[in-house]
PDB file of C-alpha atoms in Angstrom:
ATOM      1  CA  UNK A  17     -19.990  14.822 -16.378  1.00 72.00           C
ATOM      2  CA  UNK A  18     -17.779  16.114 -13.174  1.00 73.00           C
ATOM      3  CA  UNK A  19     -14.169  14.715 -13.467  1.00 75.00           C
ATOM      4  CA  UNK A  20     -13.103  12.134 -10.872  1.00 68.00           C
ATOM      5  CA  UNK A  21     -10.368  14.232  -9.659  1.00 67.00           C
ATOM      6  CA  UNK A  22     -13.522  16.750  -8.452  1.00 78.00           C
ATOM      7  CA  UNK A  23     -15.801  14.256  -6.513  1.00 80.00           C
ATOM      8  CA  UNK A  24     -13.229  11.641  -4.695  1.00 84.00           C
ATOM      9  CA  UNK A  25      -9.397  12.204  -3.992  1.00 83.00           C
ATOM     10  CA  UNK A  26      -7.016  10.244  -6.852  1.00 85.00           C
ATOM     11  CA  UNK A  27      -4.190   9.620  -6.838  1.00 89.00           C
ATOM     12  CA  UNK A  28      -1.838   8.072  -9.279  1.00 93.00           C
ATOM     13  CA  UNK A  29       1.134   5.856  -9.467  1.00 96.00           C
ATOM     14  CA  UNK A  30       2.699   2.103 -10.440  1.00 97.00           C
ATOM     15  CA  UNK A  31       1.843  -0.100  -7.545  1.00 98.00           C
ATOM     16  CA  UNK A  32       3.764  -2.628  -9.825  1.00 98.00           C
ATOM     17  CA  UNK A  33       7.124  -1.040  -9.629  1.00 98.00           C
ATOM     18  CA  UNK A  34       6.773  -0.257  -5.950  1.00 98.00           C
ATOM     19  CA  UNK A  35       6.422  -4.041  -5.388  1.00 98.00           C
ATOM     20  CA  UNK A  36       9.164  -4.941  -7.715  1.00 99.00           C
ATOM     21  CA  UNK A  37      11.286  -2.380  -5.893  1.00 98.00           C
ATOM     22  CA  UNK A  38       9.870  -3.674  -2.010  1.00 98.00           C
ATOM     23  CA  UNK A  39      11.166  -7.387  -3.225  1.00 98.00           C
ATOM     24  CA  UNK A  40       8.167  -8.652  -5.181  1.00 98.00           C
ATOM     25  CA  UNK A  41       5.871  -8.078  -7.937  1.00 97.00           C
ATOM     26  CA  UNK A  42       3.554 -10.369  -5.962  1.00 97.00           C
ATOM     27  CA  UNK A  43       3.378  -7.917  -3.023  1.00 98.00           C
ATOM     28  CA  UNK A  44       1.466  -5.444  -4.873  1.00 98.00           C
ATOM     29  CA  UNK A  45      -2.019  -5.768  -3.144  1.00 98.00           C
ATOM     30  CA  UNK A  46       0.132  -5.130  -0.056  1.00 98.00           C
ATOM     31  CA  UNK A  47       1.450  -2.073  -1.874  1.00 99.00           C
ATOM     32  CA  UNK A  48      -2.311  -0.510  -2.155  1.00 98.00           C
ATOM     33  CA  UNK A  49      -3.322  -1.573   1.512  1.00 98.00           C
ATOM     34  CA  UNK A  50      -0.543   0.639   2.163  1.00 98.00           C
ATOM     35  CA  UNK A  51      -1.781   3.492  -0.362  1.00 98.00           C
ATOM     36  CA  UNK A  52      -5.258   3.802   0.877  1.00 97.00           C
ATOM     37  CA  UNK A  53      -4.290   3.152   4.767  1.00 98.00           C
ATOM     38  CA  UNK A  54      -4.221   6.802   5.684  1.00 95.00           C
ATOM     39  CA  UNK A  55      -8.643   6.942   4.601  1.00 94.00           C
ATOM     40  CA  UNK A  56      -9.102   3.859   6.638  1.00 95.00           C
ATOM     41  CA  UNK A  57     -10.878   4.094   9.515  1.00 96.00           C
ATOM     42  CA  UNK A  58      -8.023   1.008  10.940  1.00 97.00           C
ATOM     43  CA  UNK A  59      -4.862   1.584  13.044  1.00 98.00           C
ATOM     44  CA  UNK A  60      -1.729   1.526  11.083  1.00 98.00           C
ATOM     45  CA  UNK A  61      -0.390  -1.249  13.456  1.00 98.00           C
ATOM     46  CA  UNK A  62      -3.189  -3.471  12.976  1.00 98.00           C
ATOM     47  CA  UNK A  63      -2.722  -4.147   9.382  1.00 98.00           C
ATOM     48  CA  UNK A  64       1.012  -4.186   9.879  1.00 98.00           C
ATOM     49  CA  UNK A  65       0.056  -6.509  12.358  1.00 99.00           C
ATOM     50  CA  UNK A  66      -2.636  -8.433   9.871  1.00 98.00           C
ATOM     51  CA  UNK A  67       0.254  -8.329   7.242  1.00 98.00           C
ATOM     52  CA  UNK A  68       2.510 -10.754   9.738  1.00 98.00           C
ATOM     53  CA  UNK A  69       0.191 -13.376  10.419  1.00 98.00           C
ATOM     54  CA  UNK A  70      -1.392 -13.590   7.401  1.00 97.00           C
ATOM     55  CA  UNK A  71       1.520 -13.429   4.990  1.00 97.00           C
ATOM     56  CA  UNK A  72       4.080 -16.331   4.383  1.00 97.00           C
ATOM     57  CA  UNK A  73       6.873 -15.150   7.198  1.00 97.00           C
ATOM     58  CA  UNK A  74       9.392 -15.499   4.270  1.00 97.00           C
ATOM     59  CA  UNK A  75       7.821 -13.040   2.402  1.00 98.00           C
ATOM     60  CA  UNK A  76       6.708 -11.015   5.809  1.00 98.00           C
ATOM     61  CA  UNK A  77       9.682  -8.265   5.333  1.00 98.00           C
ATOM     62  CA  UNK A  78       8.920  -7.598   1.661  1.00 99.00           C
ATOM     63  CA  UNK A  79       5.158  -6.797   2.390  1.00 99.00           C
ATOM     64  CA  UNK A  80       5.865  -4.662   5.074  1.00 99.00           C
ATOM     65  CA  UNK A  81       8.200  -2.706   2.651  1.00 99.00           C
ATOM     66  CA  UNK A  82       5.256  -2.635   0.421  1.00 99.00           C
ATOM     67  CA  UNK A  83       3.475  -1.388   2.460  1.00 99.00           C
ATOM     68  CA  UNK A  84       5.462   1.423   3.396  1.00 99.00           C
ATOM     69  CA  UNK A  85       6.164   2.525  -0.022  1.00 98.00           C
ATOM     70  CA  UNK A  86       2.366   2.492  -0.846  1.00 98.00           C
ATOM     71  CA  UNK A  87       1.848   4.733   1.832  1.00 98.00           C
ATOM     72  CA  UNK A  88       5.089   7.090   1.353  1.00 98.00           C
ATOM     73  CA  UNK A  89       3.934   7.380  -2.018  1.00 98.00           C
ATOM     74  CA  UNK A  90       0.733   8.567  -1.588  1.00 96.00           C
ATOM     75  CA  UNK A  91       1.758  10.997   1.165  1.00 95.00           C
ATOM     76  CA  UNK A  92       3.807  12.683  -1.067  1.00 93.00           C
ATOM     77  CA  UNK A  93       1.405  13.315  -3.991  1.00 83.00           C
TER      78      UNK A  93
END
């Protein structure tokens, strides 16, 4: 059997801590969006953009922090 790491691109890291450290545990999901963003066939500002009028505008600022550090994170693995 061929090892993930062969067939599809992995990569590695606590999407839980990343939240805690953005503001919120709860901001997690937001924290993945941001990990997988750079394979998505979607403009960066349109899910920034998604992430503002979807999310509670009190908790608009933490996502978007989340998001970032799902994305930094990946970039530099």
């Amino acid at each position: 059997m061929m090892p993930l790491s062969e067939k599809y691109i992995v990569k590695a890291f606590n999407a839980d801590e990343l939240a805690f450290e953005a503001g919120s545990r709860l901001s997690m999901n937001v924290v993945m969006v941001g990990a997988v963003s750079g394979y998505l066939p979607i403009p960066k500002e349109t899910l920034l953009e998604s992430i503002k009028a979807l999310v509670p505008q009190k908790m608009v600022e933490v996502n978007l922090r989340a998001f970032e550090a799902g994305k930094q994170k990946v970039e530099e693995s």
